[in-house]
Tab-separated table of C-alpha atoms in Angstrom:
chain	number	residue	atom	x	y	z
G	1	UNK	CA	310.496	18.208	65.289
G	2	UNK	CA	312.220	16.704	68.329
G	3	UNK	CA	315.617	15.269	67.479
G	4	UNK	CA	317.593	15.322	70.724
G	5	UNK	CA	316.979	13.769	74.106
G	6	UNK	CA	317.178	16.538	76.697
G	7	UNK	CA	318.881	14.765	79.535
G	8	UNK	CA	320.014	11.282	78.647
G	9	UNK	CA	323.050	12.399	76.693
G	10	UNK	CA	324.227	14.366	79.677
G	11	UNK	CA	323.679	11.823	82.407
G	12	UNK	CA	325.902	9.263	80.759
G	13	UNK	CA	328.875	11.578	81.003
G	14	UNK	CA	328.180	12.129	84.681
G	15	UNK	CA	327.983	8.410	85.265
G	16	UNK	CA	331.478	8.037	83.828
G	17	UNK	CA	332.967	10.977	85.662
G	18	UNK	CA	331.688	10.292	89.149
G	19	UNK	CA	332.206	6.972	90.845
G	20	UNK	CA	329.425	5.658	93.083
G	21	UNK	CA	329.424	4.102	96.516
G	22	UNK	CA	326.812	2.672	98.878
G	23	UNK	CA	324.050	4.970	100.083
G	24	UNK	CA	325.099	4.732	103.721
G	25	UNK	CA	328.680	5.554	102.847
G	26	UNK	CA	327.631	8.590	100.818
G	27	UNK	CA	325.438	9.907	103.626
G	28	UNK	CA	328.403	10.078	105.995
G	29	UNK	CA	329.579	13.246	104.272
G	30	UNK	CA	327.621	16.480	104.299
G	31	UNK	CA	327.796	19.243	101.700
G	32	UNK	CA	328.702	22.796	102.670
G	33	UNK	CA	328.021	25.241	99.823
G	34	UNK	CA	330.638	27.995	99.409
G	35	UNK	CA	331.283	30.577	96.653
G	36	UNK	CA	334.676	29.002	95.822
G	37	UNK	CA	336.407	26.118	97.560
G	38	UNK	CA	339.886	27.274	96.539
G	39	UNK	CA	339.525	30.411	98.652
G	40	UNK	CA	338.949	28.436	101.866
G	41	UNK	CA	342.041	27.812	104.021
G	42	UNK	CA	342.880	24.144	104.868
G	43	UNK	CA	342.556	24.974	108.564
G	44	UNK	CA	338.833	25.544	107.964
G	45	UNK	CA	338.238	22.013	106.656
G	46	UNK	CA	336.206	19.730	108.910
G	47	UNK	CA	336.008	15.925	108.915
G	48	UNK	CA	333.141	14.439	106.892
G	49	UNK	CA	332.361	17.832	105.340
G	50	UNK	CA	332.692	18.611	101.642
G	51	UNK	CA	333.097	22.199	100.546
G	52	UNK	CA	331.252	22.495	97.256
G	53	UNK	CA	330.643	25.072	94.536
G	54	UNK	CA	329.150	24.688	91.082
G	55	UNK	CA	329.237	28.429	90.347
G	56	UNK	CA	325.600	28.604	89.279
G	57	UNK	CA	325.319	32.024	90.911
G	58	UNK	CA	328.485	33.463	89.393
G	59	UNK	CA	328.228	36.630	87.340
G	60	UNK	CA	329.539	34.674	84.340
G	61	UNK	CA	326.806	32.035	84.589
G	62	UNK	CA	323.549	32.068	82.647
G	63	UNK	CA	320.727	32.896	85.041
G	64	UNK	CA	318.450	30.168	83.693
G	65	UNK	CA	320.855	27.232	83.644
G	66	UNK	CA	323.815	28.166	85.818
G	67	UNK	CA	326.170	27.231	82.986
G	68	UNK	CA	328.969	29.427	81.626
G	69	UNK	CA	329.619	30.151	77.953
G	70	UNK	CA	332.822	28.438	76.838
G	71	UNK	CA	334.271	31.654	75.429
G	72	UNK	CA	333.653	33.504	78.709
G	73	UNK	CA	335.173	30.636	80.682
G	74	UNK	CA	338.271	30.586	78.473
G	75	UNK	CA	338.709	34.355	78.787
G	76	UNK	CA	338.026	34.801	82.505
G	77	UNK	CA	339.403	31.494	83.854
G	78	UNK	CA	342.229	30.516	81.505
G	79	UNK	CA	343.907	28.118	83.957
G	80	UNK	CA	340.685	26.138	84.389
G	81	UNK	CA	340.216	26.113	80.643
G	82	UNK	CA	343.775	24.863	80.144
G	83	UNK	CA	343.567	22.016	82.652
G	84	UNK	CA	339.900	21.036	82.419
G	85	UNK	CA	339.439	21.012	78.651
G	86	UNK	CA	340.096	17.908	76.561
G	87	UNK	CA	343.576	19.343	75.990
G	88	UNK	CA	345.063	22.814	76.709
G	89	UNK	CA	344.507	24.305	73.245
G	90	UNK	CA	340.966	22.976	72.812
G	91	UNK	CA	338.546	25.327	71.033
G	92	UNK	CA	334.873	25.073	70.214
G	93	UNK	CA	334.683	22.622	67.304
G	94	UNK	CA	333.906	23.469	63.718
G	95	UNK	CA	331.100	21.216	62.499
G	96	UNK	CA	330.360	20.493	58.840
G	97	UNK	CA	326.701	20.131	57.894
G	98	UNK	CA	324.607	20.039	54.744
G	99	UNK	CA	321.825	22.614	54.370
G	100	UNK	CA	319.540	21.928	51.398
G	101	UNK	CA	322.353	19.931	49.857
G	102	UNK	CA	324.887	22.730	50.264
G	103	UNK	CA	327.842	21.958	52.582
G	104	UNK	CA	328.624	24.565	55.183
G	105	UNK	CA	330.612	24.873	58.408
G	106	UNK	CA	329.632	26.409	61.702
G	107	UNK	CA	331.083	26.670	65.193
G	108	UNK	CA	329.475	24.350	67.749
G	109	UNK	CA	328.952	26.728	70.676
G	110	UNK	CA	329.352	25.256	74.131
G	111	UNK	CA	328.331	26.007	77.706
G	112	UNK	CA	330.405	24.712	80.629
G	113	UNK	CA	329.195	23.289	83.925
G	114	UNK	CA	332.076	23.747	86.380
G	115	UNK	CA	332.243	22.065	89.780
G	116	UNK	CA	334.778	22.449	92.584
G	117	UNK	CA	334.831	20.356	95.754
G	118	UNK	CA	337.315	20.027	98.612
G	119	UNK	CA	337.404	17.686	101.593
G	120	UNK	CA	339.734	16.350	104.245
G	121	UNK	CA	340.951	12.739	104.246
G	122	UNK	CA	342.234	11.225	107.465
G	123	UNK	CA	345.341	9.638	105.957
G	124	UNK	CA	348.447	10.687	104.064
G	125	UNK	CA	348.329	10.934	100.249
G	126	UNK	CA	350.614	7.907	99.900
G	127	UNK	CA	347.999	5.740	101.597
G	128	UNK	CA	345.362	6.560	98.969
G	129	UNK	CA	345.471	4.212	95.992
G	130	UNK	CA	344.312	6.226	92.986
G	131	UNK	CA	345.379	3.418	90.675
G	132	UNK	CA	342.465	1.239	91.744
G	133	UNK	CA	340.165	3.465	89.668
G	134	UNK	CA	341.990	2.430	86.507
G	135	UNK	CA	340.905	-1.205	86.962
G	136	UNK	CA	337.836	-2.355	85.051
G	137	UNK	CA	336.740	-4.794	87.753
G	138	UNK	CA	336.685	-1.980	90.301
G	139	UNK	CA	334.544	0.212	88.043
G	140	UNK	CA	332.105	-2.630	87.451
G	141	UNK	CA	331.622	-3.118	91.182
G	142	UNK	CA	331.272	0.595	91.832
G	143	UNK	CA	328.253	1.087	89.561
G	144	UNK	CA	326.768	-2.139	88.126
G	145	UNK	CA	324.093	-0.194	86.215
G	146	UNK	CA	326.758	0.930	83.740
G	147	UNK	CA	328.197	-1.770	81.505
G	148	UNK	CA	331.793	-1.311	80.374
G	149	UNK	CA	334.098	-2.909	77.866
G	150	UNK	CA	337.737	-2.194	77.228
G	151	UNK	CA	338.675	-0.419	74.020
G	152	UNK	CA	341.991	0.453	72.402
G	153	UNK	CA	343.199	3.446	70.440
G	154	UNK	CA	341.854	2.085	67.147
G	155	UNK	CA	338.337	1.885	68.625
G	156	UNK	CA	338.350	5.389	70.076
G	157	UNK	CA	335.646	7.351	68.257
G	158	UNK	CA	337.725	10.475	67.518
G	159	UNK	CA	340.045	8.203	65.532
G	160	UNK	CA	337.382	6.019	63.903
G	161	UNK	CA	334.457	8.445	63.462
G	162	UNK	CA	334.981	11.319	60.978
G	163	UNK	CA	332.292	13.321	62.790
G	164	UNK	CA	334.414	13.355	65.974
G	165	UNK	CA	337.789	14.395	64.569
G	166	UNK	CA	337.653	17.705	66.473
G	167	UNK	CA	338.071	15.735	69.713
G	168	UNK	CA	341.323	14.076	68.677
G	169	UNK	CA	344.219	14.706	71.024
G	170	UNK	CA	346.862	16.760	69.162
G	171	UNK	CA	349.877	15.039	70.754
G	172	UNK	CA	348.843	11.399	71.032
G	173	UNK	CA	345.947	9.049	70.459
G	174	UNK	CA	343.386	8.475	73.176
G	175	UNK	CA	343.945	5.199	75.046
G	176	UNK	CA	347.691	5.134	74.391
G	177	UNK	CA	348.840	6.835	77.604
G	178	UNK	CA	350.874	4.495	79.789
G	179	UNK	CA	348.850	2.890	82.575
G	180	UNK	CA	345.521	4.238	81.330
G	181	UNK	CA	342.223	2.396	81.198
G	182	UNK	CA	340.019	3.124	78.197
G	183	UNK	CA	336.424	1.962	78.223
G	184	UNK	CA	333.269	2.208	76.192
G	185	UNK	CA	330.226	2.309	78.425
G	186	UNK	CA	326.499	1.972	78.071
G	187	UNK	CA	324.007	3.368	80.534
G	188	UNK	CA	320.261	2.619	80.251
G	189	UNK	CA	318.228	5.667	81.226
G	190	UNK	CA	316.268	5.402	84.468
G	191	UNK	CA	313.092	6.619	86.135
G	192	UNK	CA	310.572	8.616	84.098
G	193	UNK	CA	312.992	9.652	81.376
G	194	UNK	CA	312.471	6.577	79.152
G	195	UNK	CA	308.728	7.303	79.145
G	196	UNK	CA	309.366	10.802	77.848
G	197	UNK	CA	311.781	9.482	75.232
G	198	UNK	CA	309.268	6.935	73.947
G	199	UNK	CA	306.650	9.648	73.622
G	200	UNK	CA	309.069	11.948	71.848
G	201	UNK	CA	309.958	9.134	69.442
G	202	UNK	CA	306.286	8.582	68.621
G	203	UNK	CA	305.970	12.257	67.786
G	204	UNK	CA	309.163	12.253	65.741
G	205	UNK	CA	308.409	13.057	62.120
G	206	UNK	CA	311.385	11.195	60.746
G	207	UNK	CA	315.083	10.866	61.168
G	208	UNK	CA	317.061	9.160	63.880
G	209	UNK	CA	315.124	7.950	66.913
G	210	UNK	CA	316.256	8.806	70.428
G	211	UNK	CA	317.947	5.935	72.221
G	212	UNK	CA	316.979	4.894	75.740
G	213	UNK	CA	320.601	4.052	76.482
G	214	UNK	CA	323.647	6.262	76.220
G	215	UNK	CA	327.116	5.422	74.868
G	216	UNK	CA	330.333	7.162	75.791
G	217	UNK	CA	334.085	6.604	75.809
G	218	UNK	CA	336.412	7.440	78.658
G	219	UNK	CA	340.125	7.459	79.381
G	220	UNK	CA	341.056	7.073	83.052
G	221	UNK	CA	344.619	7.416	84.296
G	222	UNK	CA	346.803	8.387	87.235
G	223	UNK	CA	349.124	11.126	86.022
G	224	UNK	CA	352.864	10.386	86.238
G	225	UNK	CA	354.910	12.610	88.557
G	226	UNK	CA	356.808	14.209	85.679
G	227	UNK	CA	353.543	15.331	84.085
G	228	UNK	CA	352.286	16.658	87.409
G	229	UNK	CA	355.511	18.614	87.749
G	230	UNK	CA	354.996	20.290	84.378
G	231	UNK	CA	351.451	21.375	85.153
G	232	UNK	CA	349.910	24.061	87.329
G	233	UNK	CA	347.737	21.897	89.554
G	234	UNK	CA	348.868	23.652	92.740
G	235	UNK	CA	347.838	26.979	91.207
G	236	UNK	CA	344.496	25.439	90.269
G	237	UNK	CA	343.822	24.268	93.833
G	238	UNK	CA	345.202	27.447	95.418
G	239	UNK	CA	346.765	25.291	98.146
G	240	UNK	CA	350.398	25.873	99.153
G	241	UNK	CA	351.430	22.222	99.303
G	242	UNK	CA	353.067	19.830	96.827
G	243	UNK	CA	350.748	17.832	94.586
G	244	UNK	CA	351.126	14.173	95.563
G	245	UNK	CA	348.746	12.568	93.074
G	246	UNK	CA	346.220	13.316	90.334
G	247	UNK	CA	343.464	11.091	88.983
G	248	UNK	CA	342.209	12.207	85.581
G	249	UNK	CA	339.025	10.988	83.923
G	250	UNK	CA	338.395	12.289	80.420
G	251	UNK	CA	335.243	11.798	78.387
G	252	UNK	CA	336.507	12.241	74.828
G	253	UNK	CA	333.367	11.013	73.069
G	254	UNK	CA	329.643	11.158	73.859
G	255	UNK	CA	327.035	10.313	71.278
G	256	UNK	CA	324.724	13.239	72.130
G	257	UNK	CA	324.386	16.600	73.942
G	258	UNK	CA	327.969	16.722	75.224
G	259	UNK	CA	331.262	17.476	73.535
G	260	UNK	CA	333.545	16.415	76.386
G	261	UNK	CA	333.933	16.011	80.115
G	262	UNK	CA	336.927	16.155	82.435
G	263	UNK	CA	337.417	15.329	86.095
G	264	UNK	CA	340.569	15.937	88.112
G	265	UNK	CA	340.964	14.632	91.663
G	266	UNK	CA	344.080	16.280	93.125
G	267	UNK	CA	345.682	15.055	96.356
G	268	UNK	CA	347.935	17.235	98.499
G	269	UNK	CA	349.255	16.763	102.040
G	270	UNK	CA	347.599	18.928	104.641
G	271	UNK	CA	350.007	21.863	105.184
G	272	UNK	CA	350.008	21.474	108.991
G	273	UNK	CA	349.429	17.708	109.310
G	274	UNK	CA	351.267	15.414	106.851
G	275	UNK	CA	349.265	12.465	108.162
G	276	UNK	CA	346.150	13.926	106.495
G	277	UNK	CA	345.342	14.803	102.893
G	278	UNK	CA	343.395	17.544	101.179
G	279	UNK	CA	341.484	16.335	98.117
G	280	UNK	CA	340.316	18.918	95.607
G	281	UNK	CA	338.018	17.710	92.828
G	282	UNK	CA	337.357	19.714	89.670
G	283	UNK	CA	334.882	18.787	86.972
G	284	UNK	CA	333.964	20.458	83.700
G	285	UNK	CA	331.230	19.294	81.335
G	286	UNK	CA	330.860	20.914	77.927
G	287	UNK	CA	327.184	21.012	76.913
G	288	UNK	CA	326.147	21.893	73.376
G	289	UNK	CA	324.493	25.293	73.513
G	290	UNK	CA	321.799	24.425	70.992
G	291	UNK	CA	320.530	21.734	73.380
G	292	UNK	CA	319.937	24.364	76.060
G	293	UNK	CA	318.089	26.554	73.575
G	294	UNK	CA	315.631	23.877	72.487
G	295	UNK	CA	312.356	25.008	74.060
G	296	UNK	CA	309.596	25.905	71.620
G	297	UNK	CA	309.301	22.431	70.095
G	298	UNK	CA	308.715	20.923	73.538
G	299	UNK	CA	306.345	23.635	74.721
G	300	UNK	CA	304.100	23.007	71.707
G	301	UNK	CA	303.310	19.475	72.959
G	302	UNK	CA	301.441	19.639	76.308
G	303	UNK	CA	302.739	16.344	77.709
G	304	UNK	CA	306.324	17.329	76.875
G	305	UNK	CA	306.321	20.817	78.343
G	306	UNK	CA	308.219	19.516	81.359
G	307	UNK	CA	310.791	17.830	79.116
G	308	UNK	CA	312.473	21.104	78.159
G	309	UNK	CA	316.184	20.238	78.108
G	310	UNK	CA	317.456	22.979	80.407
G	311	UNK	CA	314.812	22.179	83.029
G	312	UNK	CA	315.535	18.458	82.995
G	313	UNK	CA	319.252	19.094	83.063
G	314	UNK	CA	319.001	21.220	86.197
G	315	UNK	CA	316.525	18.938	87.988
G	316	UNK	CA	313.531	21.249	87.617
G	317	UNK	CA	311.224	18.932	85.676
G	318	UNK	CA	308.537	16.446	86.660
G	319	UNK	CA	310.566	13.920	84.636
G	320	UNK	CA	313.289	14.122	87.276
G	321	UNK	CA	312.984	11.487	89.975
G	322	UNK	CA	314.965	9.720	92.666
G	323	UNK	CA	318.354	10.744	94.015
G	324	UNK	CA	320.639	9.404	91.306
G	325	UNK	CA	321.211	10.463	87.701
G	326	UNK	CA	317.535	10.976	86.950
G	327	UNK	CA	317.298	13.542	89.760
G	328	UNK	CA	319.030	16.154	87.625
G	329	UNK	CA	322.544	17.503	87.445
G	330	UNK	CA	322.827	19.448	90.756
G	331	UNK	CA	321.560	16.660	93.041
G	332	UNK	CA	323.358	13.917	91.190
G	333	UNK	CA	326.723	15.700	91.201
G	334	UNK	CA	326.519	16.336	94.936
G	335	UNK	CA	325.717	12.694	95.599
G	336	UNK	CA	328.631	11.542	93.467
G	337	UNK	CA	331.053	13.909	95.210
G	338	UNK	CA	329.966	12.349	98.488
G	339	UNK	CA	330.675	8.960	96.965
G	340	UNK	CA	334.176	10.003	95.875
G	341	UNK	CA	334.939	11.220	99.392
G	342	UNK	CA	333.675	7.941	100.819
G	343	UNK	CA	335.851	5.934	98.443
G	344	UNK	CA	338.977	7.920	99.324
G	345	UNK	CA	338.318	7.413	103.031
G	346	UNK	CA	338.238	3.623	102.660
């Protein structure tokens, strides 16, 4: 029985994490794949070139998906886990379910998709307005396919939904940080994916139907200098320069497939040219492991064999199309990183 959409739940998170720009603007930047961007010296950065790594070939990564088990990530890369999780002490959530009427608890295992990108900006950090990305009208213009509405702390799902309590922030409520923008967003799935969802719904033997639109909640904020000073962002970037600004986008609720998402865009002055900036972007998406393992139920239906979640997620399915979200995670993320670079250059 098919009960989860393989890709739609994921693409919504990506839409929230990565701002879009015009196609021409995005094409101005090229992608240069490297094993790790933090090991590349600033002197090696070139204009209009983005150093990029999503660690799919790392020893820690699963060979089939390129994703890393959360527990391995936390053990081997504790600084990333600290700064790119929902909050530093985040652990895989304990979920309560009912099996044949008997309540039981189990740990929701997660896999992490980790992205690093670094690029040069031809102006000083002080000339880059990160605060514009905390304005709803700017977000609406950036990607009109995603519809947003403001929400407050009372409407944040981890507060209002008992099934999401594990994503509550331990020190404050989501949407209460000073200067933050909190939004609830809806993204209608594109390309061939809605066709596959409709077919899966027809074959569904009962229970909740798969939605053709995705809902998620996001907190976006520019971190205050005192918070930057308490954190280890310079260690995370590996760049010997003061951190001048940090934009943080946190997905604290997604209705399906994902547990959370986090993006950090960190600005530092170029060590040898204060009139230029080095931007380092980190992204982590926590995918529910059981979604990646769902295979047999799709393989048993001939027309859905190419809808296997892991294949769709990584852009290896005939249901993937275009160059945007429906293209699959690797292509879409690269396009959105280009868009971020283009926005910062404006």
